[in-house]
Amino acid sequence: MKKLQNFINGEYCEPVNGKYIDNVNPATAEVYAQIPDSSAEDVDNAVRAAHDAFKTWSVTPAGERSRIILNIAAGIEKRMDELVKAETDDNGKPLWLSKETDIPRAASNFHFYATAIEHFASEAHPMEDKAINYTLRQPIGVCACISPWNLPLYLFTWKVAPALAAGNTVVAKPSELTPVTASMLGEICKEAGLPKGVLNILHGFGHTAGAAMTSHPQVKVISFTGGTKTGETIAASVATQFKKLSLEMGGKNPNIIFDDSNLKRAISTSVHSSFRNQGEICLCGSRIFIQKGVYEEFKKGLVEKVSKLKTGDPYEEDNFVGAMVSKNHYEKVLSYIKLAQEEGGKILSGGKAVKPEGRCANGYFIEPTIIEGLPHDCRTNQEEIFGPVVTLQPFDTEEEVIEYANSTKYGLASSVWTENLSRAHRVAGKLHAGIVWINCWMMRDLRTPFGGVKNSGVGREGGFEALKFFTEEKNVCVKI
Ligand code: NAD
């Protein structure tokens, strides 16, 4: 059985306590690898390596850092097929999706920040003929990057790439549920010429390894993506240490369909915004609000398309929905489907677990599920389910739907479908969300600010926002 190791100071090594955690393929329910159950000692070793490496990496010219990071992007591309398969085996997502989205995006993250750092500049504030101020943006030190399981290498590298490009060193931990591709990244970085200690990759549980990373006194920056509860725990635990903190957390995103929208496009995009990656994308629109004039037509169109979606073996090209990431998560999602029915919801499509034949007979599969008949303020419509479950809710007016859309504690992303230009801009301005898509979903330009408001997040990733986050400003005032 494959036994992963921590990657510390440029070498793969066993956890100090010798303990391992089972790693399960959720499509087959089989344990197929083991990962280190790292402790505070492993974290301390990794942070010390990163702290030492910072002395040279932080003063390595940006052009040289860029060259090495471009090599990492090329290394990911070179091992594309291997990484694609590893991501699917670890997460349960369809192979076609890992190939189309996850792994290419991981390479793009490195490519993007390798080039961005060469264009990153800072401001000057001249005081006429008296003085000139200029802002230095300097790397900060050791950064802890902690990522979730839903887009494993994609989100891991979305943090690691800008942190390294900006001249910091990193101790990073992927989710204990999806550790394999992050583990492979160590080898790729070594081959790319990344100096030892610049990136250290640790495995283990959040409450042990993760907590030791965030509380370590030499860790100056924390970049976290995951659940809101975990974000809360991290923020509370480091509040007195004044670390720089970026939190990307949960969502319960509205997808709003007005009477005058292009219904055909709204329906086909809603299939993806509801069920792509098994609905396990923080940006998925899990609450679909439909204006009454087109409610029945939209519902019919969506149900028709969704009832044809196939769920099962992630290796099979025609399966749109793969496995849920774990037994726990599978049970959680099924419990929400049950709750929705108890709350008075009617299932229009799906609603059940799927037991495919063959190698995936024991896997954790759930049909894409559409529910109607629930009020906007019930638990099903307020709590994050993070699975292949959407609700349909009718509305009359613009004011009413804005109130419903904004009624949760979350505020990550939203979609608005309308052909009325004024309404599109008006509604975009009023939604409590860090991201608004008009007549589309998940169109991502890596230069744009990415993040949420309310309980969905603090801070922004993406573009120069991330390079600003991973650097500290210093004003230098020179008297003329
Ligand atoms: P999670 O919070 O359980 O875990 C995320 C990471 O944090 C894991 O690596 C975990 O080991 C670690 N962790 C857990 N407890 C910790 C602690 N006390 N200290 C330090 N680290 C700790 O989240 P998850 O279940 O892996 O991911 C699903 C969640 O992530 C959903 O809520 C989803 O909306 C959210 N998410 C948000 C975004 C975004 O950009 N806003 C993107 C993807 C996923």
XYZ file of C-alpha atoms and ligand atoms in Angstrom:
524
model
C 0.000 0.000 0.000
C 1.183 3.489 -0.877
C 2.588 5.303 2.181
C 2.874 9.060 1.722
C 5.532 11.056 3.550
C 5.883 14.627 4.678
C 8.048 16.830 2.449
C 10.323 18.835 4.738
C 13.470 20.728 3.817
C 13.469 19.222 0.334
C 13.226 15.590 1.495
C 10.412 13.124 2.017
C 10.369 11.935 5.629
C 8.303 9.866 8.044
C 6.265 11.584 10.758
C 8.213 11.800 14.028
C 5.576 9.788 15.939
C 5.525 7.076 13.233
C 1.710 7.248 13.063
C -0.348 7.091 9.877
C -3.953 7.753 8.825
C -5.849 5.607 6.304
C -6.662 7.268 2.995
C -9.835 6.061 1.309
C -10.883 6.096 -2.344
C -14.520 7.249 -1.949
C -15.615 5.703 -5.235
C -14.725 2.198 -3.997
C -14.653 2.751 -0.212
C -11.259 1.022 -0.161
C -8.286 2.161 1.880
C -5.589 2.564 -0.744
C -2.909 4.689 0.901
C -1.710 5.951 4.258
C -0.679 9.450 5.171
C 1.386 10.806 8.066
C -0.575 11.704 11.189
C 1.766 14.643 11.755
C 2.224 16.216 15.160
C 3.539 19.524 16.475
C 7.097 18.157 16.188
C 6.790 17.649 12.419
C 5.281 21.104 12.126
C 8.141 22.584 14.088
C 10.687 20.848 11.822
C 8.913 22.182 8.741
C 8.622 25.718 10.114
C 12.301 25.747 11.063
C 13.260 24.640 7.541
C 11.020 27.327 6.056
C 12.395 29.953 8.424
C 15.979 29.170 7.356
C 15.086 29.069 3.661
C 13.405 32.484 3.930
C 16.816 34.123 4.394
C 17.810 33.343 0.802
C 14.462 32.947 -0.991
C 13.237 36.360 0.170
C 16.217 38.059 -1.502
C 16.270 35.860 -4.607
C 15.481 38.198 -7.529
C 11.861 38.086 -8.672
C 12.967 37.004 -12.146
C 14.742 33.954 -10.723
C 11.786 33.042 -8.511
C 9.578 33.400 -11.559
C 11.785 31.060 -13.604
C 11.650 28.329 -10.956
C 7.888 28.699 -10.477
C 7.376 28.422 -14.239
C 9.316 25.141 -14.045
C 6.829 23.933 -11.424
C 3.920 24.749 -13.775
C 5.681 22.797 -16.542
C 6.332 19.901 -14.131
C 2.612 19.652 -13.374
C 1.807 19.642 -17.078
C 4.371 16.935 -17.668
C 2.768 14.682 -15.051
C -0.791 15.586 -16.062
C -2.177 12.059 -16.525
C -0.718 10.773 -13.286
C -2.042 13.765 -11.317
C -5.469 13.536 -12.965
C -5.852 9.911 -11.928
C -4.544 10.600 -8.416
C -7.024 13.459 -7.934
C -9.943 11.336 -9.040
C -8.948 8.355 -6.886
C -8.559 10.597 -3.850
C -11.636 12.777 -4.237
C -14.148 10.693 -6.202
C -14.671 13.336 -8.883
C -15.010 12.229 -12.521
C -11.735 11.698 -14.351
C -12.866 14.018 -17.163
C -13.318 16.814 -14.602
C -9.873 16.390 -13.032
C -8.490 16.514 -16.563
C -10.581 19.451 -17.751
C -10.387 21.614 -14.636
C -8.440 20.610 -11.542
C -4.958 19.781 -12.745
C -4.744 22.296 -15.633
C -5.829 24.983 -13.182
C -3.121 23.945 -10.697
C -0.533 24.472 -13.466
C -2.175 27.808 -14.389
C -1.953 28.993 -10.777
C 1.842 28.652 -10.861
C 2.098 30.066 -14.361
C -0.086 33.037 -13.449
C 1.844 34.013 -10.297
C 5.249 33.338 -11.871
C 4.414 35.987 -14.455
C 2.401 38.259 -12.124
C 5.366 38.784 -9.809
C 7.331 40.258 -12.713
C 4.620 42.907 -13.160
C 3.921 43.608 -9.512
C 4.731 47.195 -8.580
C 4.198 49.507 -5.649
C 3.146 53.116 -5.263
C 5.000 56.418 -4.803
C 3.486 59.483 -3.115
C 5.426 62.638 -3.972
C 4.991 65.683 -1.689
C 5.749 68.249 -4.382
C 9.312 69.530 -3.867
C 9.483 68.592 -0.163
C 9.771 64.799 -0.111
C 8.879 61.609 -1.818
C 7.264 58.579 -0.223
C 7.573 55.188 -1.779
C 6.027 51.935 -0.684
C 8.117 48.830 -0.349
C 6.199 45.555 -0.523
C 8.354 42.965 1.175
C 7.876 39.234 1.721
C 6.796 38.502 5.268
C 8.234 35.149 6.321
C 6.798 31.680 6.875
C 3.233 31.274 5.626
C 0.848 28.494 6.615
C -1.374 27.460 3.705
C -4.270 25.154 4.562
C -6.663 23.845 1.944
C -9.854 21.744 1.679
C -10.743 18.545 -0.194
C -13.137 19.719 -2.885
C -10.604 21.072 -5.410
C -7.500 19.569 -3.862
C -4.463 20.583 -5.933
C -6.313 23.521 -7.510
C -6.900 25.297 -4.174
C -3.637 24.149 -2.572
C -1.643 25.792 -5.362
C -3.916 28.867 -5.427
C -2.295 29.763 -2.088
C 1.172 28.280 -2.443
C 1.917 29.925 -5.824
C 1.408 33.591 -4.797
C 3.059 33.021 -1.404
C 6.215 31.669 -3.087
C 6.171 34.203 -5.920
C 6.096 37.033 -3.382
C 9.273 35.681 -1.756
C 7.839 33.916 1.277
C 8.466 30.361 2.349
C 5.604 28.015 3.012
C 4.419 25.213 5.235
C 1.326 23.800 3.558
C -1.221 21.164 4.478
C -3.760 19.640 2.099
C -6.940 18.118 3.460
C -6.380 14.759 5.129
C -9.098 13.415 2.793
C -7.263 14.349 -0.430
C -3.509 14.421 0.201
C -2.008 12.607 -2.797
C -1.587 15.285 -5.476
C -0.157 17.750 -2.945
C 2.304 15.081 -1.905
C 3.391 14.636 -5.541
C 3.994 18.368 -5.766
C 7.072 17.980 -3.545
C 8.856 15.932 -6.218
C 7.788 18.359 -8.914
C 9.179 21.316 -6.942
C 12.450 19.506 -6.358
C 12.836 18.766 -10.075
C 11.910 22.379 -10.852
C 14.869 23.609 -8.813
C 12.969 25.059 -5.855
C 15.562 25.386 -3.065
C 15.089 23.108 -0.065
C 12.854 24.398 2.708
C 11.058 26.936 0.515
C 7.945 24.736 0.292
C 7.236 22.144 2.970
C 4.218 19.872 2.683
C 2.748 18.290 5.783
C -0.065 15.780 6.138
C -2.422 15.129 8.985
C -5.571 16.178 10.756
C -6.662 19.771 11.107
C -7.071 19.796 14.877
C -3.511 18.465 15.357
C -1.187 19.279 12.432
C -3.293 22.218 11.180
C -3.663 23.782 14.613
C 0.083 23.384 15.286
C 0.792 25.208 12.022
C -1.481 28.169 12.693
C -0.345 28.594 16.302
C 3.393 28.275 15.612
C 5.062 31.548 16.696
C 7.295 31.666 13.603
C 4.314 31.463 11.248
C 3.443 35.051 10.380
C 0.749 34.547 7.741
C -2.177 32.132 7.548
C -4.086 31.480 4.361
C -6.996 29.125 4.971
C -9.753 27.727 2.774
C -12.351 25.456 4.299
C -15.463 25.431 6.424
C -16.724 28.475 8.325
C -16.571 26.666 11.693
C -12.884 25.850 11.133
C -12.189 29.430 10.040
C -13.814 30.615 13.249
C -11.638 28.278 15.352
C -8.455 29.444 13.598
C -9.345 33.151 13.856
C -10.133 32.820 17.575
C -6.999 30.814 18.331
C -4.584 33.288 16.742
C -6.407 36.516 17.590
C -3.883 37.541 20.225
C -0.882 36.843 17.999
C -1.748 39.421 15.296
C -0.949 37.159 12.374
C -1.981 38.153 8.898
C -5.075 36.104 8.111
C -6.988 35.254 4.954
C -10.096 33.091 5.355
C -12.047 31.629 2.440
C -15.025 29.795 3.875
C -18.463 28.326 3.207
C -21.285 29.507 0.999
C -24.983 29.135 0.237
C -25.067 30.873 -3.078
C -28.196 32.201 -4.791
C -28.840 31.651 -8.493
C -31.523 34.160 -9.558
C -33.578 33.657 -12.717
C -35.707 36.626 -13.823
C -38.694 36.328 -16.200
C -36.747 37.992 -19.002
C -33.692 35.750 -18.865
C -32.448 33.578 -21.698
C -34.041 30.491 -20.214
C -32.279 27.945 -22.373
C -28.867 29.192 -21.275
C -29.977 29.702 -17.681
C -31.144 26.088 -17.510
C -28.072 24.511 -19.069
C -25.698 26.615 -16.940
C -27.728 25.825 -13.811
C -27.084 22.117 -14.382
C -23.383 22.895 -13.939
C -23.732 25.507 -11.201
C -25.801 23.029 -9.201
C -24.100 19.700 -9.831
C -20.606 20.098 -11.246
C -18.066 18.390 -8.998
C -21.032 16.725 -7.189
C -22.108 20.201 -6.024
C -18.924 20.275 -3.959
C -17.710 23.666 -5.163
C -17.912 26.597 -2.778
C -19.264 28.633 -5.731
C -22.138 26.288 -6.623
C -25.563 27.932 -6.654
C -27.503 25.807 -4.201
C -30.606 28.037 -3.981
C -32.290 28.737 -7.310
C -34.808 31.609 -7.180
C -37.113 31.763 -10.191
C -39.519 34.573 -11.036
C -43.076 33.245 -11.097
C -43.691 33.892 -14.812
C -41.066 31.312 -15.824
C -41.077 29.059 -12.760
C -42.832 26.097 -14.373
C -40.877 26.312 -17.625
C -37.522 26.574 -15.825
C -38.428 23.733 -13.474
C -39.504 21.456 -16.328
C -36.346 22.204 -18.324
C -34.000 21.688 -15.380
C -35.662 18.492 -14.174
C -35.599 17.090 -17.698
C -31.855 17.690 -18.054
C -30.904 16.628 -14.542
C -32.882 13.396 -14.616
C -30.685 12.355 -17.564
C -27.395 12.968 -15.708
C -25.524 9.794 -14.907
C -23.974 9.147 -11.509
C -21.333 6.513 -10.897
C -17.792 5.281 -11.582
C -15.580 8.378 -11.972
C -13.529 6.573 -14.629
C -16.528 6.379 -16.994
C -16.611 9.352 -19.367
C -20.395 9.643 -19.438
C -20.864 9.917 -15.680
C -21.438 13.563 -14.815
C -21.608 12.989 -11.050
C -18.884 11.044 -9.235
C -18.566 9.974 -5.603
C -18.993 12.167 -2.539
C -15.608 12.713 -0.912
C -16.137 10.536 2.176
C -18.599 8.365 4.073
C -19.144 11.167 6.598
C -19.903 13.720 3.944
C -22.152 11.282 2.066
C -24.144 10.700 5.249
C -24.308 14.425 5.938
C -25.722 15.166 2.468
C -28.269 12.331 2.740
C -29.323 13.668 6.145
C -30.016 17.066 4.555
C -32.170 15.436 1.863
C -34.148 13.793 4.676
C -34.359 17.104 6.543
C -35.647 18.849 3.424
C -38.497 16.321 3.222
C -39.263 16.734 6.927
C -39.401 20.483 6.380
C -42.052 19.942 3.690
C -39.888 19.856 0.571
C -40.915 17.865 -2.475
C -38.231 15.993 -4.394
C -38.514 16.629 -8.130
C -35.489 14.621 -9.192
C -32.950 12.342 -7.474
C -33.000 12.203 -3.703
C -31.424 8.800 -3.236
C -28.066 7.129 -2.778
C -26.728 5.306 -5.840
C -25.109 1.872 -5.690
C -23.368 1.307 -9.032
C -22.468 -2.164 -10.219
C -18.862 -3.345 -10.412
C -15.806 -1.803 -8.788
C -17.782 1.109 -7.280
C -20.491 -0.986 -5.615
C -19.495 0.233 -2.130
C -18.779 3.855 -3.113
C -20.473 6.977 -1.776
C -22.737 8.155 -4.589
C -25.825 10.371 -4.442
C -28.187 11.283 -7.268
C -28.332 14.954 -8.276
C -31.319 16.190 -6.319
C -33.811 18.998 -6.969
C -36.247 20.031 -4.240
C -39.111 22.540 -4.265
C -41.703 23.820 -1.833
C -39.442 25.091 0.942
C -39.454 28.609 2.442
C -36.284 30.684 2.108
C -35.654 30.684 5.857
C -35.803 26.939 6.616
C -32.611 25.075 7.578
C -32.294 23.423 4.149
C -32.181 26.871 2.579
C -29.941 28.462 5.208
C -27.239 25.873 5.946
C -24.433 24.813 3.638
C -25.017 21.266 2.332
C -22.079 21.196 -0.105
C -23.427 18.352 -2.205
C -25.573 17.609 -5.270
C -28.701 19.220 -3.806
C -30.489 22.372 -4.996
C -33.782 23.958 -4.076
C -36.155 25.864 -6.355
C -37.992 28.858 -4.897
C -40.457 31.115 -6.738
C -40.492 34.911 -6.286
C -42.531 37.894 -7.485
C -40.397 41.017 -7.314
C -36.789 42.148 -7.467
C -36.935 43.504 -3.887
C -38.307 40.222 -2.607
C -35.609 38.072 -4.237
C -32.816 40.338 -3.019
C -34.128 39.888 0.510
C -34.276 36.085 0.115
C -30.856 35.926 -1.531
C -29.257 37.971 1.249
C -31.021 36.130 4.074
C -28.250 33.606 4.890
C -25.174 34.193 7.029
C -23.027 33.523 3.942
C -22.004 35.807 1.085
C -19.611 34.143 -1.333
C -20.935 34.030 -4.903
C -24.181 34.623 -6.785
C -25.608 34.419 -10.309
C -28.195 36.708 -11.878
C -30.002 35.847 -15.100
C -31.760 38.707 -16.910
C -31.652 40.414 -20.298
C -32.419 43.760 -18.603
C -29.103 45.602 -18.343
C -30.223 48.088 -15.692
C -31.662 45.366 -13.512
C -28.507 43.275 -13.841
C -26.308 46.090 -12.505
C -28.843 47.139 -9.861
C -29.172 43.638 -8.439
C -25.405 43.007 -8.615
C -24.860 46.084 -6.478
C -27.361 44.950 -3.841
C -26.347 41.315 -3.382
C -24.280 40.490 -0.313
C -21.588 38.528 -2.115
C -17.948 38.814 -3.069
C -18.669 37.575 -6.591
C -21.642 38.208 -8.895
C -21.968 36.427 -12.227
C -24.413 37.915 -14.710
C -25.769 35.474 -17.281
C -22.975 33.022 -16.518
C -21.358 31.002 -13.746
C -17.784 30.155 -12.819
C -16.171 32.282 -15.516
C -12.869 32.789 -13.794
C -10.232 35.368 -14.671
C -7.324 34.843 -12.272
C -6.673 38.603 -12.131
C -9.973 39.339 -10.354
C -10.448 39.624 -6.573
C -11.811 36.359 -5.195
C -13.507 35.903 -1.837
C -16.609 36.359 0.216
C -18.378 38.627 2.682
C -20.131 37.865 5.991
C -19.366 34.292 7.146
C -17.924 33.345 3.767
C -14.633 35.054 4.218
C -12.159 37.684 5.226
C -9.764 39.063 2.626
C -9.409 38.429 -1.081
C -7.342 36.015 -3.128
C -6.584 36.308 -6.835
C -4.545 38.667 -8.985
C -2.467 41.300 -7.244
C -4.757 41.011 -4.188
C -2.949 37.803 -3.249
C 0.488 39.338 -3.834
C -0.538 42.247 -1.620
C -1.711 39.828 1.051
C 1.551 37.891 0.964
C 3.688 41.050 1.285
C 3.964 43.714 3.965
C 3.906 47.376 2.980
C 6.520 49.745 4.299
C 6.443 53.462 3.575
C 9.816 55.112 3.048
C 9.804 58.935 3.188
C 12.803 60.711 1.623
C 13.238 64.445 2.222
C 14.337 66.283 -0.878
P -12.514 21.957 6.785
O -12.668 23.283 7.411
O -12.990 20.773 7.525
O -10.989 21.659 6.453
C -10.220 22.509 5.643
C -8.754 22.350 6.010
O -8.559 22.870 7.335
C -8.273 20.901 6.046
O -6.961 20.844 5.540
C -8.304 20.573 7.529
O -7.434 19.557 7.904
C -7.897 21.907 8.129
N -8.306 22.126 9.527
C -9.377 21.597 10.167
N -9.403 22.029 11.452
C -8.324 22.844 11.613
C -7.824 23.596 12.722
N -8.417 23.591 13.915
N -6.712 24.325 12.528
C -6.100 24.364 11.327
N -6.535 23.660 10.250
C -7.638 22.908 10.390
O -13.197 22.081 5.363
P -13.428 20.947 4.298
O -14.541 20.067 4.787
O -12.128 20.341 3.936
O -13.928 21.789 3.028
C -15.251 22.110 2.772
C -15.523 23.553 3.114
O -14.630 24.397 2.421
C -16.912 24.015 2.690
O -17.469 24.765 3.730
C -16.637 24.901 1.491
O -17.599 25.891 1.238
C -15.329 25.501 1.855
N -14.633 26.015 0.682
C -14.529 27.362 0.526
C -13.904 27.888 -0.589
C -13.763 29.373 -0.785
O -12.987 29.776 -1.650
N -14.467 30.205 -0.040
C -13.368 27.022 -1.533
C -13.504 25.649 -1.348
C -14.129 25.151 -0.228
